[in-house]
Amino acid sequence: QVQLVESGGGLVQAGDSLRLSCAASGRTFSSYALGWFRQAPGKEREFVAGISRRDSILSYADSAKGRFTISRDNAKNTVYLQMNSLKPEDTAVYYCAARSASYHSTLAAHYGYWGQGTQVTVSS
């Protein structure tokens, strides 16, 4: 079992950058594939980025490609989401998620563990 805690959200202006962190408890962090999702008010939770267990495979939503970078540090039990060139439409609660598998998934239902979320607000 793993517990996830996100941090790093905040209020920024369009064009700014933020780095989200997600710290995990447990000794088996490296055995989980990880994902970042977001949910804006009135919208469904959507996939943002994912990273495989051995960080050899990354994927991004089209909205994140070229601007966001997912990475993980298994020694620190932490996954990151570097977000650059932020836009107002990136405003949402961002969640990290873990699944006990080698590869991540773009489907929220495939993840068994979730953090509480961190708010990102981008003003125009």
Short mmCIF file of N, CA and C in Angstrom, two decimals:
data_model
loop_
_atom_site.label_atom_id
_atom_site.label_comp_id
_atom_site.label_asym_id
_atom_site.label_seq_id
_atom_site.Cartn_x
_atom_site.Cartn_y
_atom_site.Cartn_z
N GLN A 1 0.84 -1.18 0.00
CA GLN A 1 0.00 0.00 0.00
C GLN A 1 0.89 1.24 0.00
N VAL A 2 0.40 2.32 -0.60
CA VAL A 2 1.16 3.55 -0.67
C VAL A 2 0.24 4.72 -0.39
N GLN A 3 0.76 5.70 0.31
CA GLN A 3 0.02 6.94 0.56
C GLN A 3 0.74 8.08 -0.16
N LEU A 4 -0.05 8.96 -0.77
CA LEU A 4 0.50 10.01 -1.62
C LEU A 4 0.09 11.38 -1.10
N VAL A 5 1.03 12.31 -1.10
CA VAL A 5 0.77 13.67 -0.65
C VAL A 5 1.36 14.65 -1.65
N GLU A 6 0.48 15.44 -2.29
CA GLU A 6 0.93 16.42 -3.27
C GLU A 6 1.25 17.75 -2.61
N SER A 7 2.12 18.50 -3.27
CA SER A 7 2.44 19.86 -2.83
C SER A 7 2.93 20.64 -4.03
N GLY A 8 3.02 21.97 -3.86
CA GLY A 8 3.60 22.81 -4.90
C GLY A 8 2.60 23.62 -5.70
N GLY A 9 1.32 23.42 -5.46
CA GLY A 9 0.33 24.20 -6.17
C GLY A 9 0.32 25.65 -5.71
N GLY A 10 -0.44 26.47 -6.43
CA GLY A 10 -0.53 27.87 -6.03
C GLY A 10 -1.19 28.70 -7.10
N LEU A 11 -1.16 30.00 -6.87
CA LEU A 11 -1.72 30.98 -7.81
C LEU A 11 -0.57 31.62 -8.57
N VAL A 12 -0.61 31.51 -9.89
CA VAL A 12 0.43 32.08 -10.73
C VAL A 12 -0.21 32.81 -11.90
N GLN A 13 0.61 33.53 -12.64
CA GLN A 13 0.12 34.22 -13.82
C GLN A 13 0.42 33.39 -15.07
N ALA A 14 -0.33 33.66 -16.10
CA ALA A 14 -0.10 32.97 -17.37
C ALA A 14 1.36 33.15 -17.81
N GLY A 15 1.96 32.06 -18.26
CA GLY A 15 3.36 32.09 -18.67
C GLY A 15 4.33 31.67 -17.58
N ASP A 16 3.88 31.63 -16.34
CA ASP A 16 4.74 31.22 -15.24
C ASP A 16 4.92 29.71 -15.20
N SER A 17 5.76 29.28 -14.27
CA SER A 17 6.04 27.86 -14.08
C SER A 17 5.74 27.45 -12.65
N LEU A 18 5.43 26.17 -12.49
CA LEU A 18 5.26 25.56 -11.18
C LEU A 18 5.82 24.15 -11.23
N ARG A 19 6.32 23.68 -10.11
CA ARG A 19 6.70 22.28 -10.02
C ARG A 19 5.90 21.64 -8.90
N LEU A 20 5.11 20.68 -9.28
CA LEU A 20 4.35 19.90 -8.31
C LEU A 20 5.17 18.70 -7.85
N SER A 21 5.03 18.38 -6.59
CA SER A 21 5.69 17.20 -6.04
C SER A 21 4.65 16.29 -5.42
N CYS A 22 4.94 15.02 -5.43
CA CYS A 22 4.06 14.04 -4.79
C CYS A 22 4.95 13.07 -4.04
N ALA A 23 4.89 13.16 -2.73
CA ALA A 23 5.71 12.29 -1.88
C ALA A 23 4.90 11.06 -1.47
N ALA A 24 5.55 9.93 -1.55
CA ALA A 24 4.88 8.67 -1.24
C ALA A 24 5.48 8.00 -0.02
N SER A 25 4.63 7.37 0.73
CA SER A 25 5.10 6.58 1.86
C SER A 25 5.29 5.14 1.40
N GLY A 26 5.98 4.36 2.19
CA GLY A 26 6.13 2.95 1.84
C GLY A 26 7.46 2.65 1.21
N ARG A 27 7.86 1.41 1.30
CA ARG A 27 9.17 1.00 0.81
C ARG A 27 9.15 0.52 -0.63
N THR A 28 7.97 0.39 -1.20
CA THR A 28 7.87 -0.21 -2.53
C THR A 28 7.50 0.80 -3.59
N PHE A 29 7.87 2.06 -3.38
CA PHE A 29 7.52 3.12 -4.32
C PHE A 29 7.96 2.77 -5.73
N SER A 30 9.13 2.18 -5.87
CA SER A 30 9.68 1.89 -7.20
C SER A 30 8.89 0.82 -7.94
N SER A 31 7.99 0.14 -7.26
CA SER A 31 7.20 -0.90 -7.92
C SER A 31 5.90 -0.37 -8.51
N TYR A 32 5.67 0.93 -8.38
CA TYR A 32 4.43 1.54 -8.87
C TYR A 32 4.69 2.40 -10.11
N ALA A 33 3.79 2.28 -11.05
CA ALA A 33 3.72 3.26 -12.13
C ALA A 33 2.89 4.43 -11.62
N LEU A 34 3.17 5.61 -12.13
CA LEU A 34 2.59 6.83 -11.57
C LEU A 34 1.96 7.71 -12.63
N GLY A 35 0.99 8.47 -12.21
CA GLY A 35 0.36 9.40 -13.13
C GLY A 35 -0.03 10.69 -12.43
N TRP A 36 -0.15 11.72 -13.21
CA TRP A 36 -0.72 13.00 -12.76
C TRP A 36 -2.02 13.21 -13.52
N PHE A 37 -3.04 13.58 -12.80
CA PHE A 37 -4.35 13.90 -13.35
C PHE A 37 -4.76 15.27 -12.86
N ARG A 38 -5.76 15.85 -13.49
CA ARG A 38 -6.29 17.11 -13.02
C ARG A 38 -7.80 17.14 -13.22
N GLN A 39 -8.43 17.96 -12.41
CA GLN A 39 -9.87 18.10 -12.48
C GLN A 39 -10.25 19.55 -12.27
N ALA A 40 -10.85 20.13 -13.29
CA ALA A 40 -11.34 21.50 -13.22
C ALA A 40 -12.80 21.47 -12.77
N PRO A 41 -13.29 22.57 -12.22
CA PRO A 41 -14.69 22.61 -11.76
C PRO A 41 -15.66 22.25 -12.87
N GLY A 42 -16.56 21.33 -12.59
CA GLY A 42 -17.57 20.94 -13.55
C GLY A 42 -17.10 20.02 -14.65
N LYS A 43 -15.84 19.59 -14.55
CA LYS A 43 -15.29 18.70 -15.58
C LYS A 43 -14.84 17.38 -14.97
N GLU A 44 -14.68 16.39 -15.81
CA GLU A 44 -14.20 15.11 -15.35
C GLU A 44 -12.69 15.15 -15.12
N ARG A 45 -12.23 14.23 -14.28
CA ARG A 45 -10.80 14.13 -14.04
C ARG A 45 -10.13 13.65 -15.33
N GLU A 46 -9.02 14.30 -15.69
CA GLU A 46 -8.36 13.96 -16.94
C GLU A 46 -6.88 13.67 -16.73
N PHE A 47 -6.37 12.79 -17.56
CA PHE A 47 -4.95 12.42 -17.53
C PHE A 47 -4.11 13.60 -18.00
N VAL A 48 -2.98 13.79 -17.31
CA VAL A 48 -2.04 14.83 -17.69
C VAL A 48 -0.71 14.21 -18.16
N ALA A 49 -0.16 13.33 -17.32
CA ALA A 49 1.14 12.72 -17.63
C ALA A 49 1.30 11.44 -16.85
N GLY A 50 2.11 10.53 -17.40
CA GLY A 50 2.36 9.27 -16.71
C GLY A 50 3.79 8.82 -16.90
N ILE A 51 4.26 8.01 -15.96
CA ILE A 51 5.62 7.51 -16.00
C ILE A 51 5.63 6.07 -15.53
N SER A 52 6.37 5.26 -16.24
CA SER A 52 6.40 3.84 -15.90
C SER A 52 7.24 3.61 -14.66
N ARG A 53 7.22 2.38 -14.20
CA ARG A 53 7.90 2.04 -12.96
C ARG A 53 9.38 2.34 -13.01
N ARG A 54 10.01 2.08 -14.13
CA ARG A 54 11.44 2.31 -14.27
C ARG A 54 11.74 3.57 -15.05
N ASP A 55 10.78 4.47 -15.11
CA ASP A 55 10.81 5.78 -15.80
C ASP A 55 11.31 5.70 -17.23
N SER A 56 11.17 4.54 -17.84
CA SER A 56 11.62 4.41 -19.21
C SER A 56 10.55 4.83 -20.21
N ILE A 57 9.33 4.88 -19.77
CA ILE A 57 8.23 5.24 -20.65
C ILE A 57 7.45 6.38 -20.04
N LEU A 58 7.33 7.45 -20.81
CA LEU A 58 6.58 8.63 -20.37
C LEU A 58 5.48 8.89 -21.39
N SER A 59 4.40 9.46 -20.95
CA SER A 59 3.39 9.91 -21.90
C SER A 59 2.69 11.14 -21.34
N TYR A 60 2.14 11.92 -22.25
CA TYR A 60 1.51 13.19 -21.90
C TYR A 60 0.21 13.36 -22.66
N ALA A 61 -0.71 14.05 -22.04
CA ALA A 61 -1.88 14.50 -22.76
C ALA A 61 -1.45 15.55 -23.78
N ASP A 62 -2.22 15.68 -24.83
CA ASP A 62 -1.87 16.66 -25.86
C ASP A 62 -1.74 18.05 -25.27
N SER A 63 -2.55 18.36 -24.28
CA SER A 63 -2.53 19.69 -23.67
C SER A 63 -1.26 19.95 -22.88
N ALA A 64 -0.55 18.87 -22.52
CA ALA A 64 0.65 19.00 -21.71
C ALA A 64 1.95 18.87 -22.51
N LYS A 65 1.86 18.31 -23.68
CA LYS A 65 3.06 18.06 -24.47
C LYS A 65 3.81 19.36 -24.76
N GLY A 66 5.13 19.31 -24.54
CA GLY A 66 5.97 20.46 -24.81
C GLY A 66 6.02 21.47 -23.70
N ARG A 67 5.13 21.34 -22.71
CA ARG A 67 5.10 22.31 -21.60
C ARG A 67 5.34 21.64 -20.25
N PHE A 68 4.87 20.42 -20.09
CA PHE A 68 4.96 19.72 -18.80
C PHE A 68 5.97 18.59 -18.91
N THR A 69 6.64 18.30 -17.80
CA THR A 69 7.58 17.19 -17.73
C THR A 69 7.35 16.40 -16.45
N ILE A 70 7.12 15.10 -16.59
CA ILE A 70 6.98 14.23 -15.42
C ILE A 70 8.30 13.53 -15.17
N SER A 71 8.64 13.37 -13.91
CA SER A 71 9.86 12.65 -13.55
C SER A 71 9.64 12.02 -12.18
N ARG A 72 10.51 11.09 -11.85
CA ARG A 72 10.41 10.44 -10.54
C ARG A 72 11.80 10.22 -9.98
N ASP A 73 11.87 10.25 -8.67
CA ASP A 73 13.10 9.97 -7.96
C ASP A 73 12.78 8.85 -6.98
N ASN A 74 13.11 7.65 -7.34
CA ASN A 74 12.75 6.51 -6.49
C ASN A 74 13.49 6.53 -5.16
N ALA A 75 14.67 7.15 -5.13
CA ALA A 75 15.40 7.23 -3.87
C ALA A 75 14.70 8.15 -2.87
N LYS A 76 13.95 9.12 -3.40
CA LYS A 76 13.23 10.06 -2.54
C LYS A 76 11.74 9.75 -2.46
N ASN A 77 11.33 8.67 -3.12
CA ASN A 77 9.90 8.30 -3.12
C ASN A 77 9.02 9.47 -3.57
N THR A 78 9.45 10.14 -4.62
CA THR A 78 8.75 11.34 -5.06
C THR A 78 8.60 11.36 -6.57
N VAL A 79 7.45 11.82 -7.01
CA VAL A 79 7.21 12.06 -8.43
C VAL A 79 6.94 13.55 -8.60
N TYR A 80 7.40 14.10 -9.71
CA TYR A 80 7.30 15.52 -9.96
C TYR A 80 6.53 15.80 -11.25
N LEU A 81 5.96 16.99 -11.30
CA LEU A 81 5.39 17.48 -12.55
C LEU A 81 5.85 18.92 -12.71
N GLN A 82 6.78 19.12 -13.61
CA GLN A 82 7.26 20.47 -13.94
C GLN A 82 6.32 21.04 -14.99
N MET A 83 5.74 22.18 -14.68
CA MET A 83 4.78 22.80 -15.59
C MET A 83 5.30 24.18 -15.99
N ASN A 84 5.52 24.35 -17.26
CA ASN A 84 6.01 25.62 -17.80
C ASN A 84 4.96 26.24 -18.71
N SER A 85 5.13 27.51 -18.97
CA SER A 85 4.22 28.23 -19.87
C SER A 85 2.76 27.96 -19.51
N LEU A 86 2.44 28.14 -18.26
CA LEU A 86 1.10 27.83 -17.79
C LEU A 86 0.06 28.75 -18.42
N LYS A 87 -1.11 28.18 -18.64
CA LYS A 87 -2.23 28.90 -19.25
C LYS A 87 -3.42 28.89 -18.29
N PRO A 88 -4.33 29.83 -18.43
CA PRO A 88 -5.52 29.82 -17.56
C PRO A 88 -6.28 28.50 -17.64
N GLU A 89 -6.29 27.86 -18.78
CA GLU A 89 -7.00 26.58 -18.91
C GLU A 89 -6.32 25.43 -18.17
N ASP A 90 -5.14 25.67 -17.62
CA ASP A 90 -4.49 24.66 -16.77
C ASP A 90 -5.01 24.70 -15.34
N THR A 91 -5.84 25.68 -15.04
CA THR A 91 -6.39 25.79 -13.70
C THR A 91 -7.21 24.56 -13.34
N ALA A 92 -6.86 23.92 -12.23
CA ALA A 92 -7.51 22.69 -11.81
C ALA A 92 -6.90 22.23 -10.50
N VAL A 93 -7.52 21.23 -9.92
CA VAL A 93 -6.88 20.49 -8.83
C VAL A 93 -6.09 19.36 -9.47
N TYR A 94 -4.83 19.27 -9.09
CA TYR A 94 -3.93 18.27 -9.66
C TYR A 94 -3.72 17.15 -8.65
N TYR A 95 -3.85 15.92 -9.16
CA TYR A 95 -3.74 14.74 -8.32
C TYR A 95 -2.63 13.84 -8.85
N CYS A 96 -1.87 13.26 -7.95
CA CYS A 96 -0.99 12.18 -8.37
C CYS A 96 -1.65 10.86 -8.01
N ALA A 97 -1.30 9.84 -8.76
CA ALA A 97 -1.91 8.54 -8.59
C ALA A 97 -0.87 7.45 -8.83
N ALA A 98 -1.08 6.32 -8.18
CA ALA A 98 -0.16 5.20 -8.31
C ALA A 98 -0.93 3.92 -8.61
N ARG A 99 -0.31 3.08 -9.43
CA ARG A 99 -0.88 1.76 -9.69
C ARG A 99 0.23 0.72 -9.60
N SER A 100 -0.11 -0.41 -9.03
CA SER A 100 0.86 -1.47 -8.84
C SER A 100 1.03 -2.23 -10.14
N ALA A 101 1.80 -1.65 -11.02
CA ALA A 101 2.02 -2.21 -12.34
C ALA A 101 3.30 -1.61 -12.92
N SER A 102 3.77 -2.21 -13.99
CA SER A 102 5.00 -1.70 -14.61
C SER A 102 4.76 -0.42 -15.39
N TYR A 103 3.58 -0.33 -15.98
CA TYR A 103 3.32 0.79 -16.88
C TYR A 103 2.12 1.60 -16.41
N HIS A 104 2.18 2.89 -16.68
CA HIS A 104 1.10 3.75 -16.29
C HIS A 104 -0.07 3.58 -17.26
N SER A 105 -1.15 4.22 -16.93
CA SER A 105 -2.35 4.20 -17.75
C SER A 105 -2.91 5.61 -17.85
N THR A 106 -3.64 5.88 -18.91
CA THR A 106 -4.28 7.18 -19.03
C THR A 106 -5.66 7.19 -18.39
N LEU A 107 -6.10 6.06 -17.88
CA LEU A 107 -7.44 5.95 -17.30
C LEU A 107 -7.37 6.02 -15.78
N ALA A 108 -8.12 6.94 -15.21
CA ALA A 108 -8.12 7.11 -13.76
C ALA A 108 -8.55 5.84 -13.03
N ALA A 109 -9.46 5.10 -13.64
CA ALA A 109 -9.98 3.89 -12.99
C ALA A 109 -8.91 2.82 -12.81
N HIS A 110 -7.80 2.94 -13.48
CA HIS A 110 -6.73 1.94 -13.39
C HIS A 110 -5.77 2.19 -12.24
N TYR A 111 -6.01 3.27 -11.49
CA TYR A 111 -5.12 3.61 -10.38
C TYR A 111 -5.83 3.33 -9.06
N GLY A 112 -5.10 2.70 -8.17
CA GLY A 112 -5.70 2.34 -6.90
C GLY A 112 -5.39 3.29 -5.77
N TYR A 113 -4.44 4.17 -5.97
CA TYR A 113 -4.01 5.07 -4.91
C TYR A 113 -3.96 6.50 -5.43
N TRP A 114 -4.48 7.40 -4.60
CA TRP A 114 -4.59 8.80 -4.98
C TRP A 114 -4.17 9.70 -3.83
N GLY A 115 -3.58 10.85 -4.20
CA GLY A 115 -3.33 11.88 -3.21
C GLY A 115 -4.58 12.73 -3.03
N GLN A 116 -4.47 13.72 -2.16
CA GLN A 116 -5.62 14.57 -1.84
C GLN A 116 -5.78 15.72 -2.84
N GLY A 117 -4.76 15.96 -3.64
CA GLY A 117 -4.83 17.00 -4.65
C GLY A 117 -4.21 18.31 -4.20
N THR A 118 -3.75 19.09 -5.16
CA THR A 118 -3.21 20.42 -4.90
C THR A 118 -3.76 21.37 -5.96
N GLN A 119 -4.20 22.53 -5.52
CA GLN A 119 -4.86 23.48 -6.41
C GLN A 119 -3.82 24.28 -7.20
N VAL A 120 -4.03 24.35 -8.49
CA VAL A 120 -3.25 25.22 -9.37
C VAL A 120 -4.21 26.20 -10.02
N THR A 121 -3.94 27.47 -9.84
CA THR A 121 -4.76 28.52 -10.43
C THR A 121 -3.87 29.43 -11.26
N VAL A 122 -4.23 29.59 -12.53
CA VAL A 122 -3.45 30.41 -13.44
C VAL A 122 -4.31 31.58 -13.87
N SER A 123 -3.86 32.78 -13.56
CA SER A 123 -4.60 33.98 -13.91
C SER A 123 -4.11 34.52 -15.25
N SER A 124 -5.00 35.17 -15.95
CA SER A 124 -4.65 35.70 -17.28
C SER A 124 -4.11 37.11 -17.18
#
